[in-house]
mmCIF file of C-alpha atoms in Angstrom:
data_model
loop_
_atom_site.group_PDB
_atom_site.id
_atom_site.type_symbol
_atom_site.label_atom_id
_atom_site.label_comp_id
_atom_site.label_asym_id
_atom_site.label_seq_id
_atom_site.Cartn_x
_atom_site.Cartn_y
_atom_site.Cartn_z
ATOM 1 C CA UNK R 25 75.130 108.701 112.105
ATOM 2 C CA UNK R 26 75.231 112.044 110.617
ATOM 3 C CA UNK R 27 72.665 114.814 111.196
ATOM 4 C CA UNK R 28 70.058 114.595 108.797
ATOM 5 C CA UNK R 29 69.178 117.409 106.503
ATOM 6 C CA UNK R 30 66.063 119.767 106.909
ATOM 7 C CA UNK R 31 66.770 120.444 103.333
ATOM 8 C CA UNK R 32 67.819 118.876 100.302
ATOM 9 C CA UNK R 33 69.609 121.577 97.653
ATOM 10 C CA UNK R 34 69.788 120.187 94.248
ATOM 11 C CA UNK R 35 73.497 118.961 93.150
ATOM 12 C CA UNK R 36 75.449 120.499 90.818
ATOM 13 C CA UNK R 37 75.264 117.595 88.012
ATOM 14 C CA UNK R 38 71.299 117.835 88.164
ATOM 15 C CA UNK R 39 71.338 121.644 87.636
ATOM 16 C CA UNK R 40 73.330 120.719 84.615
ATOM 17 C CA UNK R 41 71.244 118.281 83.426
ATOM 18 C CA UNK R 42 67.576 120.650 83.922
ATOM 19 C CA UNK R 43 69.903 123.323 81.930
ATOM 20 C CA UNK R 44 71.085 121.131 79.099
ATOM 21 C CA UNK R 45 67.165 119.942 79.422
ATOM 22 C CA UNK R 46 65.720 123.681 79.040
ATOM 23 C CA UNK R 47 67.519 124.191 75.745
ATOM 24 C CA UNK R 48 66.322 120.934 74.016
ATOM 25 C CA UNK R 49 62.788 121.514 75.387
ATOM 26 C CA UNK R 50 60.675 124.165 73.940
ATOM 27 C CA UNK R 51 60.187 127.314 76.380
ATOM 28 C CA UNK R 52 57.544 126.582 79.135
ATOM 29 C CA UNK R 53 57.791 122.435 78.618
ATOM 30 C CA UNK R 54 59.231 122.244 81.972
ATOM 31 C CA UNK R 55 57.192 124.523 83.957
ATOM 32 C CA UNK R 56 54.361 123.202 82.295
ATOM 33 C CA UNK R 57 55.144 119.605 84.312
ATOM 34 C CA UNK R 58 55.226 121.744 87.606
ATOM 35 C CA UNK R 59 53.266 120.289 89.897
ATOM 36 C CA UNK R 60 51.651 121.852 93.158
ATOM 37 C CA UNK R 61 53.662 120.764 96.647
ATOM 38 C CA UNK R 62 51.946 118.534 98.583
ATOM 39 C CA UNK R 63 50.547 116.288 95.632
ATOM 40 C CA UNK R 64 50.802 113.008 95.620
ATOM 41 C CA UNK R 65 52.941 113.624 92.281
ATOM 42 C CA UNK R 66 54.780 116.117 93.366
ATOM 43 C CA UNK R 67 59.195 115.420 93.262
ATOM 44 C CA UNK R 68 60.252 112.804 95.694
ATOM 45 C CA UNK R 69 62.941 114.563 98.050
ATOM 46 C CA UNK R 70 64.782 112.221 100.382
ATOM 47 C CA UNK R 71 64.723 114.103 103.046
ATOM 48 C CA UNK R 72 66.890 111.912 105.377
ATOM 49 C CA UNK R 73 69.494 110.745 102.260
ATOM 50 C CA UNK R 74 71.076 107.987 105.040
ATOM 51 C CA UNK R 75 68.357 105.169 103.283
ATOM 52 C CA UNK R 76 68.201 105.210 99.395
ATOM 53 C CA UNK R 77 64.854 104.469 98.704
ATOM 54 C CA UNK R 78 65.310 102.252 95.485
ATOM 55 C CA UNK R 79 67.275 99.361 98.367
ATOM 56 C CA UNK R 80 65.054 99.503 100.504
ATOM 57 C CA UNK R 81 62.273 99.191 98.416
ATOM 58 C CA UNK R 82 63.229 96.419 96.659
ATOM 59 C CA UNK R 83 64.232 94.955 99.891
ATOM 60 C CA UNK R 84 60.631 94.254 100.477
ATOM 61 C CA UNK R 85 59.633 92.824 97.015
ATOM 62 C CA UNK R 86 62.893 90.245 97.540
ATOM 63 C CA UNK R 87 61.309 89.436 100.884
ATOM 64 C CA UNK R 88 57.739 89.099 99.570
ATOM 65 C CA UNK R 89 59.007 87.054 97.119
ATOM 66 C CA UNK R 90 60.742 84.422 99.722
ATOM 67 C CA UNK R 91 57.822 84.520 102.339
ATOM 68 C CA UNK R 92 54.214 85.563 102.409
ATOM 69 C CA UNK R 93 54.185 86.495 105.355
ATOM 70 C CA UNK R 94 51.398 85.245 107.908
ATOM 71 C CA UNK R 95 47.856 85.958 107.781
ATOM 72 C CA UNK R 96 46.533 88.669 110.338
ATOM 73 C CA UNK R 97 50.283 90.157 111.606
ATOM 74 C CA UNK R 98 50.767 93.539 111.809
ATOM 75 C CA UNK R 99 51.954 95.991 108.568
ATOM 76 C CA UNK R 100 54.144 98.915 110.194
ATOM 77 C CA UNK R 101 54.485 101.714 107.352
ATOM 78 C CA UNK R 102 56.254 104.177 106.814
ATOM 79 C CA UNK R 103 59.698 106.327 107.439
ATOM 80 C CA UNK R 104 62.771 106.132 108.826
ATOM 81 C CA UNK R 105 61.372 105.935 112.367
ATOM 82 C CA UNK R 106 58.908 103.022 111.389
ATOM 83 C CA UNK R 107 62.303 101.421 109.858
ATOM 84 C CA UNK R 108 64.676 101.849 112.303
ATOM 85 C CA UNK R 109 62.113 100.049 115.211
ATOM 86 C CA UNK R 110 62.819 97.048 115.922
ATOM 87 C CA UNK R 111 59.064 95.711 115.747
ATOM 88 C CA UNK R 112 59.397 92.218 115.662
ATOM 89 C CA UNK R 113 61.557 92.051 119.094
ATOM 90 C CA UNK R 114 59.047 95.286 120.253
ATOM 91 C CA UNK R 115 56.629 92.535 119.484
ATOM 92 C CA UNK R 116 58.005 89.424 119.859
ATOM 93 C CA UNK R 117 54.511 86.839 120.211
ATOM 94 C CA UNK R 118 53.197 89.315 117.148
ATOM 95 C CA UNK R 119 53.622 88.379 113.291
ATOM 96 C CA UNK R 120 54.977 92.665 112.470
ATOM 97 C CA UNK R 121 56.061 93.248 109.071
ATOM 98 C CA UNK R 122 58.538 96.752 109.053
ATOM 99 C CA UNK R 123 57.989 98.943 105.483
ATOM 100 C CA UNK R 124 59.349 101.649 106.868
ATOM 101 C CA UNK R 125 61.784 103.098 104.271
ATOM 102 C CA UNK R 126 64.215 106.350 105.496
ATOM 103 C CA UNK R 127 63.630 109.475 104.287
ATOM 104 C CA UNK R 128 60.167 108.934 102.817
ATOM 105 C CA UNK R 129 57.810 111.487 102.422
ATOM 106 C CA UNK R 130 53.746 110.526 102.086
ATOM 107 C CA UNK R 131 53.470 111.439 98.516
ATOM 108 C CA UNK R 132 57.090 108.570 98.488
ATOM 109 C CA UNK R 133 54.492 105.938 100.218
ATOM 110 C CA UNK R 134 51.747 106.721 98.026
ATOM 111 C CA UNK R 135 53.993 106.386 94.881
ATOM 112 C CA UNK R 136 55.501 102.598 96.410
ATOM 113 C CA UNK R 137 52.182 101.870 97.864
ATOM 114 C CA UNK R 138 51.687 98.304 95.617
ATOM 115 C CA UNK R 139 55.202 97.602 97.002
ATOM 116 C CA UNK R 140 54.936 97.659 100.356
ATOM 117 C CA UNK R 141 52.218 95.884 101.002
ATOM 118 C CA UNK R 142 52.979 92.361 102.224
ATOM 119 C CA UNK R 143 50.913 89.392 100.113
ATOM 120 C CA UNK R 144 48.920 88.656 103.274
ATOM 121 C CA UNK R 145 46.334 91.254 104.842
ATOM 122 C CA UNK R 146 47.396 92.399 107.758
ATOM 123 C CA UNK R 147 44.828 92.533 110.536
ATOM 124 C CA UNK R 148 46.477 95.731 112.270
ATOM 125 C CA UNK R 149 48.612 99.267 110.427
ATOM 126 C CA UNK R 150 50.577 101.558 112.224
ATOM 127 C CA UNK R 151 51.683 104.619 109.941
ATOM 128 C CA UNK R 152 54.607 107.108 111.136
ATOM 129 C CA UNK R 153 55.369 109.042 108.380
ATOM 130 C CA UNK R 154 55.048 112.555 107.408
ATOM 131 C CA UNK R 155 57.363 114.304 109.219
ATOM 132 C CA UNK R 156 59.880 114.276 105.822
ATOM 133 C CA UNK R 157 56.937 116.391 104.122
ATOM 134 C CA UNK R 158 57.571 119.261 106.452
ATOM 135 C CA UNK R 159 61.449 119.423 106.400
ATOM 136 C CA UNK R 160 60.798 119.536 102.724
ATOM 137 C CA UNK R 161 58.984 122.486 103.185
ATOM 138 C CA UNK R 162 55.579 121.130 102.284
ATOM 139 C CA UNK R 163 52.848 123.501 104.623
ATOM 140 C CA UNK R 164 50.296 121.578 107.383
ATOM 141 C CA UNK R 165 47.657 121.848 104.701
ATOM 142 C CA UNK R 166 49.222 119.712 101.826
ATOM 143 C CA UNK R 167 50.610 117.406 104.749
ATOM 144 C CA UNK R 168 47.503 116.780 106.452
ATOM 145 C CA UNK R 169 45.930 116.532 102.913
ATOM 146 C CA UNK R 170 48.196 113.560 101.424
ATOM 147 C CA UNK R 171 48.280 111.819 104.884
ATOM 148 C CA UNK R 172 44.305 111.775 105.000
ATOM 149 C CA UNK R 173 44.394 109.991 100.958
ATOM 150 C CA UNK R 174 46.705 107.181 102.382
ATOM 151 C CA UNK R 175 44.655 106.482 105.522
ATOM 152 C CA UNK R 176 41.415 106.413 103.188
ATOM 153 C CA UNK R 177 43.316 104.494 101.068
ATOM 154 C CA UNK R 178 44.451 101.584 103.209
ATOM 155 C CA UNK R 179 40.996 102.063 105.205
ATOM 156 C CA UNK R 180 39.520 100.981 101.430
ATOM 157 C CA UNK R 181 42.052 98.213 100.575
ATOM 158 C CA UNK R 182 41.974 96.553 104.412
ATOM 159 C CA UNK R 183 37.706 97.079 105.662
ATOM 160 C CA UNK R 184 38.326 94.959 108.625
ATOM 161 C CA UNK R 185 42.115 95.744 109.693
ATOM 162 C CA UNK R 186 42.868 98.183 112.889
ATOM 163 C CA UNK R 187 44.313 100.791 111.942
ATOM 164 C CA UNK R 188 46.235 103.982 113.755
ATOM 165 C CA UNK R 189 47.807 106.772 112.530
ATOM 166 C CA UNK R 190 51.045 107.793 115.206
ATOM 167 C CA UNK R 191 51.120 111.341 115.413
ATOM 168 C CA UNK R 192 54.389 113.226 114.359
ATOM 169 C CA UNK R 193 56.634 113.305 116.925
ATOM 170 C CA UNK R 194 58.961 116.631 118.488
ATOM 171 C CA UNK R 195 62.428 115.710 118.163
ATOM 172 C CA UNK R 196 65.480 118.258 119.310
ATOM 173 C CA UNK R 197 66.740 119.164 115.353
ATOM 174 C CA UNK R 198 63.416 119.231 114.196
ATOM 175 C CA UNK R 199 61.740 121.520 117.390
ATOM 176 C CA UNK R 200 61.588 124.448 115.785
ATOM 177 C CA UNK R 201 58.735 122.154 113.134
ATOM 178 C CA UNK R 202 56.590 121.216 116.517
ATOM 179 C CA UNK R 203 53.729 123.798 115.607
ATOM 180 C CA UNK R 204 53.333 122.644 112.051
ATOM 181 C CA UNK R 205 53.568 118.996 113.586
ATOM 182 C CA UNK R 206 51.278 119.854 115.898
ATOM 183 C CA UNK R 207 48.705 121.467 113.481
ATOM 184 C CA UNK R 208 49.530 118.225 111.053
ATOM 185 C CA UNK R 209 48.139 116.090 114.547
ATOM 186 C CA UNK R 210 44.935 117.960 114.978
ATOM 187 C CA UNK R 211 44.000 118.169 111.571
ATOM 188 C CA UNK R 212 44.506 114.049 111.511
ATOM 189 C CA UNK R 213 42.792 113.751 114.895
ATOM 190 C CA UNK R 214 40.182 115.823 113.993
ATOM 191 C CA UNK R 215 39.551 113.527 110.901
ATOM 192 C CA UNK R 216 39.904 110.028 112.604
ATOM 193 C CA UNK R 217 36.121 109.386 113.531
ATOM 194 C CA UNK R 218 35.032 109.688 110.223
ATOM 195 C CA UNK R 219 37.776 107.616 108.365
ATOM 196 C CA UNK R 220 38.015 105.097 110.367
ATOM 197 C CA UNK R 221 40.748 104.873 111.981
ATOM 198 C CA UNK R 222 42.885 105.766 115.406
ATOM 199 C CA UNK R 223 45.196 108.486 116.315
ATOM 200 C CA UNK R 224 47.556 107.204 118.553
ATOM 201 C CA UNK R 225 49.624 110.325 120.257
ATOM 202 C CA UNK R 226 53.368 108.809 120.583
ATOM 203 C CA UNK R 227 54.552 112.815 120.908
ATOM 204 C CA UNK R 228 53.654 113.476 124.550
ATOM 205 C CA UNK R 229 56.092 110.785 126.062
ATOM 206 C CA UNK R 230 58.878 111.752 124.127
ATOM 207 C CA UNK R 231 58.830 115.415 126.150
ATOM 208 C CA UNK R 232 60.791 115.952 129.285
ATOM 209 C CA UNK R 233 59.209 117.556 132.428
ATOM 210 C CA UNK R 234 59.860 121.275 131.261
ATOM 211 C CA UNK R 235 58.095 120.443 127.855
ATOM 212 C CA UNK R 236 61.148 120.224 125.693
ATOM 213 C CA UNK R 237 61.618 116.926 123.515
ATOM 214 C CA UNK R 238 63.809 114.585 126.456
ATOM 215 C CA UNK R 239 67.385 114.575 124.444
ATOM 216 C CA UNK R 240 68.032 111.209 126.404
ATOM 217 C CA UNK R 241 65.168 109.535 124.244
ATOM 218 C CA UNK R 242 66.966 110.245 120.929
ATOM 219 C CA UNK R 243 70.242 109.195 119.307
ATOM 220 C CA UNK R 244 72.876 111.534 119.387
ATOM 221 C CA UNK R 245 71.755 113.193 115.496
ATOM 222 C CA UNK R 246 68.518 114.736 117.081
ATOM 223 C CA UNK R 247 66.287 113.186 115.286
ATOM 224 C CA UNK R 248 65.881 109.072 115.496
ATOM 225 C CA UNK R 249 64.922 107.349 118.825
ATOM 226 C CA UNK R 250 66.909 105.104 120.982
ATOM 227 C CA UNK R 251 65.829 102.356 122.575
ATOM 228 C CA UNK R 252 64.600 103.967 124.779
ATOM 229 C CA UNK R 253 62.391 105.863 122.883
ATOM 230 C CA UNK R 254 61.237 103.160 121.512
ATOM 231 C CA UNK R 255 60.169 101.617 124.243
ATOM 232 C CA UNK R 256 58.032 103.589 125.041
ATOM 233 C CA UNK R 257 56.377 103.819 121.541
ATOM 234 C CA UNK R 258 56.280 100.262 122.082
ATOM 235 C CA UNK R 259 53.809 100.487 125.398
ATOM 236 C CA UNK R 260 51.577 103.045 123.961
ATOM 237 C CA UNK R 261 51.276 100.910 121.022
ATOM 238 C CA UNK R 262 51.294 97.846 123.105
ATOM 239 C CA UNK R 263 48.227 98.982 125.128
ATOM 240 C CA UNK R 264 46.531 100.061 121.501
ATOM 241 C CA UNK R 265 46.767 96.220 120.094
ATOM 242 C CA UNK R 266 45.610 95.015 123.365
ATOM 243 C CA UNK R 267 42.424 97.239 123.748
ATOM 244 C CA UNK R 268 41.634 95.483 120.215
ATOM 245 C CA UNK R 269 41.809 91.582 121.244
ATOM 246 C CA UNK R 270 39.835 92.974 124.569
ATOM 247 C CA UNK R 271 37.240 94.641 122.039
ATOM 248 C CA UNK R 272 37.178 91.820 119.051
ATOM 249 C CA UNK R 273 36.721 89.246 122.170
ATOM 250 C CA UNK R 274 33.702 91.387 123.920
ATOM 251 C CA UNK R 275 31.827 92.854 120.832
ATOM 252 C CA UNK R 276 32.910 96.587 122.193
ATOM 253 C CA UNK R 277 34.392 99.284 119.722
ATOM 254 C CA UNK R 278 38.197 100.156 121.121
ATOM 255 C CA UNK R 279 38.569 103.035 122.867
ATOM 256 C CA UNK R 280 41.724 105.749 122.461
ATOM 257 C CA UNK R 281 43.577 107.969 124.497
ATOM 258 C CA UNK R 282 42.389 111.889 124.103
ATOM 259 C CA UNK R 283 44.475 113.424 121.670
ATOM 260 C CA UNK R 284 47.103 114.959 123.416
ATOM 261 C CA UNK R 285 46.791 113.226 126.821
ATOM 262 C CA UNK R 286 50.347 112.579 128.689
ATOM 263 C CA UNK R 287 50.792 108.838 128.950
ATOM 264 C CA UNK R 288 52.485 108.618 132.024
ATOM 265 C CA UNK R 289 55.669 106.260 131.346
ATOM 266 C CA UNK R 290 59.548 105.212 132.545
ATOM 267 C CA UNK R 291 62.471 103.593 131.898
#
């Protein structure tokens, strides 16, 4: 798989089209339509062009049309880190629905939101998105704002479901973005109690002893995880799901690991 681009420049064809449009429209028309960065209405830039949005969104609709899905399943929602995760094989005892699409930003998920939800209400929802936002140039504040808007929307639509945000992950190719990712993680984690969702630190498990991303957990592109990387995420999510099951039996609220605490995992 080719290395993902951190920024996507407009193609020559797009530039020509915009120039022609500018000649036809009154002065200032295009400028008036500009949207603030970080807004859910901002232009959607695919930071990971390996996966086309239209094909994947259409596939979700087709899957929903063929099968309503089991009630009380687990919804995985987000970008390519979700898309490439074999959630069915990783959680064989659970009914999983994977709604990850490659290159997705949080505004993309908000834009396509009605088309991403399964027809049957999920028992648990896990969200991973936001990394591509930063790679596309969004500020940590804008990313956190959009993530909290998405989580608020999910909480309103699924008041009885458990919801967890999977922290933005460090990776070799995007290591320079890690300080910004950490800022987003801190903001979202700080709002988890008020927003009634869980914050699950899945990034610490991908770091080596020297504090850098463990390259052995990633594919050759240095961005997407390999099977060993996903096995660590699976164990963390499995533990979160187990805590939820225990809480439902005992009637006690489920506990989550403190932010920044590393999981002791080995393959």
